[in-house]
PDB file of C-alpha atoms in Angstrom:
ATOM      1  CA  UNK A   1      72.479  84.484  44.481  1.00  0.00           C
ATOM      2  CA  UNK A   2      69.228  85.391  42.698  1.00  0.00           C
ATOM      3  CA  UNK A   3      65.998  84.503  44.462  1.00  0.00           C
ATOM      4  CA  UNK A   4      63.418  82.885  42.197  1.00  0.00           C
ATOM      5  CA  UNK A   5      59.655  83.365  42.493  1.00  0.00           C
ATOM      6  CA  UNK A   6      57.033  80.733  41.735  1.00  0.00           C
ATOM      7  CA  UNK A   7      56.341  82.559  38.481  1.00  0.00           C
ATOM      8  CA  UNK A   8      60.025  82.109  37.430  1.00  0.00           C
ATOM      9  CA  UNK A   9      59.795  78.387  38.069  1.00  0.00           C
ATOM     10  CA  UNK A  10      56.263  77.528  36.910  1.00  0.00           C
ATOM     11  CA  UNK A  11      55.672  80.243  34.323  1.00  0.00           C
ATOM     12  CA  UNK A  12      52.377  82.006  33.517  1.00  0.00           C
ATOM     13  CA  UNK A  13      48.927  80.434  33.342  1.00  0.00           C
ATOM     14  CA  UNK A  14      48.513  79.635  29.704  1.00  0.00           C
ATOM     15  CA  UNK A  15      47.529  77.198  26.942  1.00  0.00           C
ATOM     16  CA  UNK A  16      50.864  75.526  25.934  1.00  0.00           C
ATOM     17  CA  UNK A  17      53.297  74.650  24.682  1.00  0.00           C
ATOM     18  CA  UNK A  18      55.608  77.640  25.235  1.00  0.00           C
ATOM     19  CA  UNK A  19      55.573  80.734  27.446  1.00  0.00           C
ATOM     20  CA  UNK A  20      57.497  82.736  24.837  1.00  0.00           C
ATOM     21  CA  UNK A  21      55.813  81.438  21.728  1.00  0.00           C
ATOM     22  CA  UNK A  22      52.303  81.081  23.155  1.00  0.00           C
ATOM     23  CA  UNK A  23      51.636  83.192  26.260  1.00  0.00           C
ATOM     24  CA  UNK A  24      53.839  86.075  25.144  1.00  0.00           C
ATOM     25  CA  UNK A  25      52.463  85.928  21.636  1.00  0.00           C
ATOM     26  CA  UNK A  26      48.837  86.064  22.923  1.00  0.00           C
ATOM     27  CA  UNK A  27      49.724  89.089  25.087  1.00  0.00           C
ATOM     28  CA  UNK A  28      51.292  90.826  22.074  1.00  0.00           C
ATOM     29  CA  UNK A  29      48.166  90.191  20.033  1.00  0.00           C
ATOM     30  CA  UNK A  30      45.866  91.553  22.728  1.00  0.00           C
ATOM     31  CA  UNK A  31      47.978  94.670  23.188  1.00  0.00           C
ATOM     32  CA  UNK A  32      47.922  95.209  19.390  1.00  0.00           C
ATOM     33  CA  UNK A  33      44.110  94.856  19.378  1.00  0.00           C
ATOM     34  CA  UNK A  34      43.834  97.431  22.163  1.00  0.00           C
ATOM     35  CA  UNK A  35      46.139  99.892  20.481  1.00  0.00           C
ATOM     36  CA  UNK A  36      44.317  99.505  17.143  1.00  0.00           C
ATOM     37  CA  UNK A  37      40.828  99.892  18.564  1.00  0.00           C
ATOM     38  CA  UNK A  38      37.700  99.673  16.414  1.00  0.00           C
ATOM     39  CA  UNK A  39      36.645  96.793  14.185  1.00  0.00           C
ATOM     40  CA  UNK A  40      39.542  94.809  12.690  1.00  0.00           C
ATOM     41  CA  UNK A  41      39.152  93.558   9.088  1.00  0.00           C
ATOM     42  CA  UNK A  42      42.629  92.217   8.368  1.00  0.00           C
ATOM     43  CA  UNK A  43      45.887  91.506  10.190  1.00  0.00           C
ATOM     44  CA  UNK A  44      49.270  90.771   8.666  1.00  0.00           C
ATOM     45  CA  UNK A  45      51.747  89.168  11.105  1.00  0.00           C
ATOM     46  CA  UNK A  46      55.343  89.775  10.002  1.00  0.00           C
ATOM     47  CA  UNK A  47      57.355  87.181  11.908  1.00  0.00           C
ATOM     48  CA  UNK A  48      61.071  87.520  12.675  1.00  0.00           C
ATOM     49  CA  UNK A  49      63.700  85.067  13.782  1.00  0.00           C
ATOM     50  CA  UNK A  50      62.548  82.165  15.976  1.00  0.00           C
ATOM     51  CA  UNK A  51      58.871  83.267  15.586  1.00  0.00           C
ATOM     52  CA  UNK A  52      59.257  82.934  11.810  1.00  0.00           C
ATOM     53  CA  UNK A  53      60.887  79.504  11.925  1.00  0.00           C
ATOM     54  CA  UNK A  54      58.661  77.776  14.461  1.00  0.00           C
ATOM     55  CA  UNK A  55      55.373  79.608  14.602  1.00  0.00           C
ATOM     56  CA  UNK A  56      53.229  76.723  13.374  1.00  0.00           C
ATOM     57  CA  UNK A  57      54.821  74.009  15.511  1.00  0.00           C
ATOM     58  CA  UNK A  58      54.769  76.088  18.684  1.00  0.00           C
ATOM     59  CA  UNK A  59      51.295  77.510  18.162  1.00  0.00           C
ATOM     60  CA  UNK A  60      52.501  81.097  17.860  1.00  0.00           C
ATOM     61  CA  UNK A  61      50.156  81.677  14.934  1.00  0.00           C
ATOM     62  CA  UNK A  62      47.143  80.612  17.003  1.00  0.00           C
ATOM     63  CA  UNK A  63      48.266  82.602  20.007  1.00  0.00           C
ATOM     64  CA  UNK A  64      48.768  85.842  18.012  1.00  0.00           C
ATOM     65  CA  UNK A  65      45.374  85.517  16.468  1.00  0.00           C
ATOM     66  CA  UNK A  66      43.846  84.691  19.844  1.00  0.00           C
ATOM     67  CA  UNK A  67      45.195  87.944  21.185  1.00  0.00           C
ATOM     68  CA  UNK A  68      43.680  89.848  18.273  1.00  0.00           C
ATOM     69  CA  UNK A  69      40.342  88.294  19.139  1.00  0.00           C
ATOM     70  CA  UNK A  70      40.736  89.544  22.699  1.00  0.00           C
ATOM     71  CA  UNK A  71      41.574  86.190  24.244  1.00  0.00           C
ATOM     72  CA  UNK A  72      43.900  85.783  27.231  1.00  0.00           C
ATOM     73  CA  UNK A  73      46.804  83.301  27.149  1.00  0.00           C
ATOM     74  CA  UNK A  74      44.843  80.812  29.259  1.00  0.00           C
ATOM     75  CA  UNK A  75      41.673  80.875  27.105  1.00  0.00           C
ATOM     76  CA  UNK A  76      40.545  77.365  26.206  1.00  0.00           C
ATOM     77  CA  UNK A  77      39.494  78.614  22.780  1.00  0.00           C
ATOM     78  CA  UNK A  78      43.000  79.761  21.885  1.00  0.00           C
ATOM     79  CA  UNK A  79      43.658  76.608  19.837  1.00  0.00           C
ATOM     80  CA  UNK A  80      40.661  77.409  17.620  1.00  0.00           C
ATOM     81  CA  UNK A  81      41.468  81.071  17.178  1.00  0.00           C
ATOM     82  CA  UNK A  82      42.284  81.022  13.496  1.00  0.00           C
ATOM     83  CA  UNK A  83      38.950  79.306  12.711  1.00  0.00           C
ATOM     84  CA  UNK A  84      37.143  81.790  14.993  1.00  0.00           C
ATOM     85  CA  UNK A  85      38.846  84.761  13.293  1.00  0.00           C
ATOM     86  CA  UNK A  86      37.702  83.567   9.889  1.00  0.00           C
ATOM     87  CA  UNK A  87      34.163  83.170  11.237  1.00  0.00           C
ATOM     88  CA  UNK A  88      34.310  86.807  12.348  1.00  0.00           C
ATOM     89  CA  UNK A  89      35.383  87.862   8.855  1.00  0.00           C
ATOM     90  CA  UNK A  90      38.963  88.799   9.863  1.00  0.00           C
ATOM     91  CA  UNK A  91      41.547  88.065   7.192  1.00  0.00           C
ATOM     92  CA  UNK A  92      44.755  86.613   8.553  1.00  0.00           C
ATOM     93  CA  UNK A  93      48.163  86.509   6.831  1.00  0.00           C
ATOM     94  CA  UNK A  94      51.558  85.327   8.125  1.00  0.00           C
ATOM     95  CA  UNK A  95      54.887  86.347   6.494  1.00  0.00           C
ATOM     96  CA  UNK A  96      58.474  85.645   7.433  1.00  0.00           C
ATOM     97  CA  UNK A  97      60.593  88.819   7.549  1.00  0.00           C
ATOM     98  CA  UNK A  98      63.955  90.115   8.801  1.00  0.00           C
ATOM     99  CA  UNK A  99      63.246  92.990  11.138  1.00  0.00           C
ATOM    100  CA  UNK A 100      66.914  93.670  11.757  1.00  0.00           C
ATOM    101  CA  UNK A 101      68.635  93.859  15.127  1.00  0.00           C
ATOM    102  CA  UNK A 102      65.684  92.861  17.328  1.00  0.00           C
ATOM    103  CA  UNK A 103      64.823  90.026  19.708  1.00  0.00           C
ATOM    104  CA  UNK A 104      64.378  86.682  17.886  1.00  0.00           C
ATOM    105  CA  UNK A 105      60.756  86.414  19.066  1.00  0.00           C
ATOM    106  CA  UNK A 106      59.560  89.568  17.407  1.00  0.00           C
ATOM    107  CA  UNK A 107      56.486  90.253  15.283  1.00  0.00           C
ATOM    108  CA  UNK A 108      55.208  93.274  13.441  1.00  0.00           C
ATOM    109  CA  UNK A 109      51.410  93.651  13.248  1.00  0.00           C
ATOM    110  CA  UNK A 110      49.814  95.523  10.326  1.00  0.00           C
ATOM    111  CA  UNK A 111      46.132  95.934  11.204  1.00  0.00           C
ATOM    112  CA  UNK A 112      43.517  97.168   8.786  1.00  0.00           C
ATOM    113  CA  UNK A 113      40.265  98.488  10.242  1.00  0.00           C
ATOM    114  CA  UNK A 114      36.785  99.037   8.860  1.00  0.00           C
ATOM    115  CA  UNK A 115      37.201 102.859   8.909  1.00  0.00           C
ATOM    116  CA  UNK A 116      40.089 102.645   6.477  1.00  0.00           C
ATOM    117  CA  UNK A 117      42.799 103.273   9.089  1.00  0.00           C
ATOM    118  CA  UNK A 118      45.853 101.088   9.475  1.00  0.00           C
ATOM    119  CA  UNK A 119      47.661 100.512  12.738  1.00  0.00           C
ATOM    120  CA  UNK A 120      51.159  99.020  13.076  1.00  0.00           C
ATOM    121  CA  UNK A 121      52.868  97.631  16.193  1.00  0.00           C
ATOM    122  CA  UNK A 122      56.159  95.889  16.731  1.00  0.00           C
ATOM    123  CA  UNK A 123      56.630  93.763  19.819  1.00  0.00           C
ATOM    124  CA  UNK A 124      58.825  90.976  21.225  1.00  0.00           C
ATOM    125  CA  UNK A 125      58.103  88.038  23.511  1.00  0.00           C
ATOM    126  CA  UNK A 126      61.145  87.993  25.805  1.00  0.00           C
ATOM    127  CA  UNK A 127      60.448  84.894  27.940  1.00  0.00           C
ATOM    128  CA  UNK A 128      58.111  83.751  30.695  1.00  0.00           C
ATOM    129  CA  UNK A 129      55.115  85.332  28.938  1.00  0.00           C
ATOM    130  CA  UNK A 130      56.705  88.805  29.242  1.00  0.00           C
ATOM    131  CA  UNK A 131      56.639  91.176  26.293  1.00  0.00           C
ATOM    132  CA  UNK A 132      58.167  94.506  25.182  1.00  0.00           C
ATOM    133  CA  UNK A 133      56.502  96.849  22.686  1.00  0.00           C
ATOM    134  CA  UNK A 134      59.147  98.756  20.696  1.00  0.00           C
ATOM    135  CA  UNK A 135      57.202 100.574  18.002  1.00  0.00           C
ATOM    136  CA  UNK A 136      53.646 101.896  17.359  1.00  0.00           C
ATOM    137  CA  UNK A 137      52.658 103.437  14.037  1.00  0.00           C
ATOM    138  CA  UNK A 138      56.275 104.047  13.158  1.00  0.00           C
ATOM    139  CA  UNK A 139      57.162 105.718  16.500  1.00  0.00           C
ATOM    140  CA  UNK A 140      60.118 104.095  18.360  1.00  0.00           C
ATOM    141  CA  UNK A 141      58.901 103.727  21.935  1.00  0.00           C
ATOM    142  CA  UNK A 142      59.154 101.164  24.722  1.00  0.00           C
ATOM    143  CA  UNK A 143      56.792  99.664  27.263  1.00  0.00           C
ATOM    144  CA  UNK A 144      56.124  96.202  28.642  1.00  0.00           C
ATOM    145  CA  UNK A 145      52.400  96.052  29.187  1.00  0.00           C
ATOM    146  CA  UNK A 146      53.053  94.969  32.792  1.00  0.00           C
ATOM    147  CA  UNK A 147      51.763  98.287  34.056  1.00  0.00           C
ATOM    148  CA  UNK A 148      48.631 100.183  32.986  1.00  0.00           C
ATOM    149  CA  UNK A 149      50.017 102.305  30.162  1.00  0.00           C
ATOM    150  CA  UNK A 150      48.937 105.513  28.464  1.00  0.00           C
ATOM    151  CA  UNK A 151      50.264 106.297  25.007  1.00  0.00           C
ATOM    152  CA  UNK A 152      49.754 109.954  23.986  1.00  0.00           C
ATOM    153  CA  UNK A 153      50.650 111.429  20.624  1.00  0.00           C
ATOM    154  CA  UNK A 154      50.927 115.200  20.860  1.00  0.00           C
ATOM    155  CA  UNK A 155      52.542 118.331  19.560  1.00  0.00           C
ATOM    156  CA  UNK A 156      55.938 118.850  21.131  1.00  0.00           C
ATOM    157  CA  UNK A 157      55.177 122.116  22.946  1.00  0.00           C
ATOM    158  CA  UNK A 158      55.905 123.276  26.563  1.00  0.00           C
ATOM    159  CA  UNK A 159      53.617 122.132  29.364  1.00  0.00           C
ATOM    160  CA  UNK A 160      52.299 118.873  27.904  1.00  0.00           C
ATOM    161  CA  UNK A 161      53.864 116.595  30.497  1.00  0.00           C
ATOM    162  CA  UNK A 162      52.746 118.832  33.336  1.00  0.00           C
ATOM    163  CA  UNK A 163      49.142 118.965  32.110  1.00  0.00           C
ATOM    164  CA  UNK A 164      48.886 115.175  31.824  1.00  0.00           C
ATOM    165  CA  UNK A 165      50.595 114.674  35.191  1.00  0.00           C
ATOM    166  CA  UNK A 166      48.197 117.051  36.845  1.00  0.00           C
ATOM    167  CA  UNK A 167      45.194 114.981  35.640  1.00  0.00           C
ATOM    168  CA  UNK A 168      46.820 111.749  36.878  1.00  0.00           C
ATOM    169  CA  UNK A 169      47.486 113.413  40.232  1.00  0.00           C
ATOM    170  CA  UNK A 170      43.873 114.601  40.420  1.00  0.00           C
ATOM    171  CA  UNK A 171      42.693 111.004  39.963  1.00  0.00           C
ATOM    172  CA  UNK A 172      45.250 109.712  42.530  1.00  0.00           C
ATOM    173  CA  UNK A 173      47.132 107.720  39.840  1.00  0.00           C
ATOM    174  CA  UNK A 174      50.774 107.168  40.655  1.00  0.00           C
ATOM    175  CA  UNK A 175      53.327 107.340  37.853  1.00  0.00           C
ATOM    176  CA  UNK A 176      55.783 104.473  37.838  1.00  0.00           C
ATOM    177  CA  UNK A 177      57.675 105.363  34.684  1.00  0.00           C
ATOM    178  CA  UNK A 178      57.337 108.158  32.136  1.00  0.00           C
ATOM    179  CA  UNK A 179      59.162 108.895  28.872  1.00  0.00           C
ATOM    180  CA  UNK A 180      58.849 111.267  25.974  1.00  0.00           C
ATOM    181  CA  UNK A 181      59.897 110.274  22.455  1.00  0.00           C
ATOM    182  CA  UNK A 182      60.348 113.166  20.061  1.00  0.00           C
ATOM    183  CA  UNK A 183      59.784 112.409  16.365  1.00  0.00           C
ATOM    184  CA  UNK A 184      62.407 114.791  14.996  1.00  0.00           C
ATOM    185  CA  UNK A 185      62.908 118.428  15.814  1.00  0.00           C
ATOM    186  CA  UNK A 186      61.558 120.545  18.681  1.00  0.00           C
ATOM    187  CA  UNK A 187      57.991 121.689  18.030  1.00  0.00           C
ATOM    188  CA  UNK A 188      57.042 118.710  15.861  1.00  0.00           C
ATOM    189  CA  UNK A 189      55.229 115.597  17.039  1.00  0.00           C
ATOM    190  CA  UNK A 190      56.105 113.529  20.091  1.00  0.00           C
ATOM    191  CA  UNK A 191      54.801 110.528  22.044  1.00  0.00           C
ATOM    192  CA  UNK A 192      54.464 110.385  25.785  1.00  0.00           C
ATOM    193  CA  UNK A 193      54.411 106.946  27.513  1.00  0.00           C
ATOM    194  CA  UNK A 194      53.122 106.826  31.080  1.00  0.00           C
ATOM    195  CA  UNK A 195      53.316 103.518  32.918  1.00  0.00           C
ATOM    196  CA  UNK A 196      51.227 103.817  36.112  1.00  0.00           C
ATOM    197  CA  UNK A 197      50.275 101.854  39.206  1.00  0.00           C
ATOM    198  CA  UNK A 198      46.499 102.107  38.864  1.00  0.00           C
ATOM    199  CA  UNK A 199      44.056 101.039  36.178  1.00  0.00           C
ATOM    200  CA  UNK A 200      43.198 103.711  33.658  1.00  0.00           C
ATOM    201  CA  UNK A 201      39.502 104.551  33.435  1.00  0.00           C
ATOM    202  CA  UNK A 202      37.661 105.994  30.432  1.00  0.00           C
ATOM    203  CA  UNK A 203      37.077 109.184  32.453  1.00  0.00           C
ATOM    204  CA  UNK A 204      40.827 109.701  32.734  1.00  0.00           C
ATOM    205  CA  UNK A 205      41.337 109.081  29.026  1.00  0.00           C
ATOM    206  CA  UNK A 206      38.542 111.546  28.101  1.00  0.00           C
ATOM    207  CA  UNK A 207      39.918 114.246  30.385  1.00  0.00           C
ATOM    208  CA  UNK A 208      43.458 113.907  28.943  1.00  0.00           C
ATOM    209  CA  UNK A 209      41.992 113.989  25.464  1.00  0.00           C
ATOM    210  CA  UNK A 210      40.575 117.448  26.118  1.00  0.00           C
ATOM    211  CA  UNK A 211      44.045 118.961  26.526  1.00  0.00           C
ATOM    212  CA  UNK A 212      45.064 121.162  23.641  1.00  0.00           C
ATOM    213  CA  UNK A 213      47.641 119.743  21.285  1.00  0.00           C
ATOM    214  CA  UNK A 214      46.745 116.129  22.027  1.00  0.00           C
ATOM    215  CA  UNK A 215      46.437 114.162  18.805  1.00  0.00           C
ATOM    216  CA  UNK A 216      45.614 110.692  19.994  1.00  0.00           C
ATOM    217  CA  UNK A 217      45.495 108.841  23.338  1.00  0.00           C
ATOM    218  CA  UNK A 218      45.373 105.114  23.940  1.00  0.00           C
ATOM    219  CA  UNK A 219      45.199 103.299  27.247  1.00  0.00           C
ATOM    220  CA  UNK A 220      46.370  99.702  27.763  1.00  0.00           C
ATOM    221  CA  UNK A 221      45.449  98.040  31.021  1.00  0.00           C
ATOM    222  CA  UNK A 222      47.533  94.942  31.746  1.00  0.00           C
ATOM    223  CA  UNK A 223      46.436  91.324  31.187  1.00  0.00           C
ATOM    224  CA  UNK A 224      46.082  89.713  34.601  1.00  0.00           C
ATOM    225  CA  UNK A 225      45.879  86.023  35.316  1.00  0.00           C
ATOM    226  CA  UNK A 226      42.617  84.616  36.597  1.00  0.00           C
ATOM    227  CA  UNK A 227      42.440  83.692  40.239  1.00  0.00           C
TER     228      UNK A 227
END
């Protein structure tokens, strides 16, 4: 028989009504904001399945925008997030879309920034406030955001995994999970995903970024509930 934790029974600390449609949505939004970086001018939320059908009634729209503003799922201002986003000059747009064979609570973010860059992320809220990220800027990857995570876009050449691992070892950061996603053929682009046991500092990011053949690095430290 499965043993249940208090989290399984009570769920996450959050502004209601739903852990999947509110807490998970806010987490997805905050991860998308972190991955995008910089100043956000516009966000399109492409909503799939249950998200598309119930996003207004369950407050998913407000939760997604709250995450984009950097709010946590338990932030008292979450219910006013759309108004606050407009006050910050961020354009918000919601569209219903069929994203194919994905979890029913899935959203695709298309984020436009003030430097002209666009960032895209696909993620799903899978229950209990938990999420899975399945795509970033067109790259099929997977991570949960439960661990501090490092996303590294790089050239697919020998030694890249070892060089990054050496830096993490130097900083006494333990690797929990690690995967490499190759874009196409050997020698083209690839994405490394490191999920680790320790928070990722700016010093670690900067040191990894100095490795030859690194194109872009992004660090996502997990959202933790307030004591």
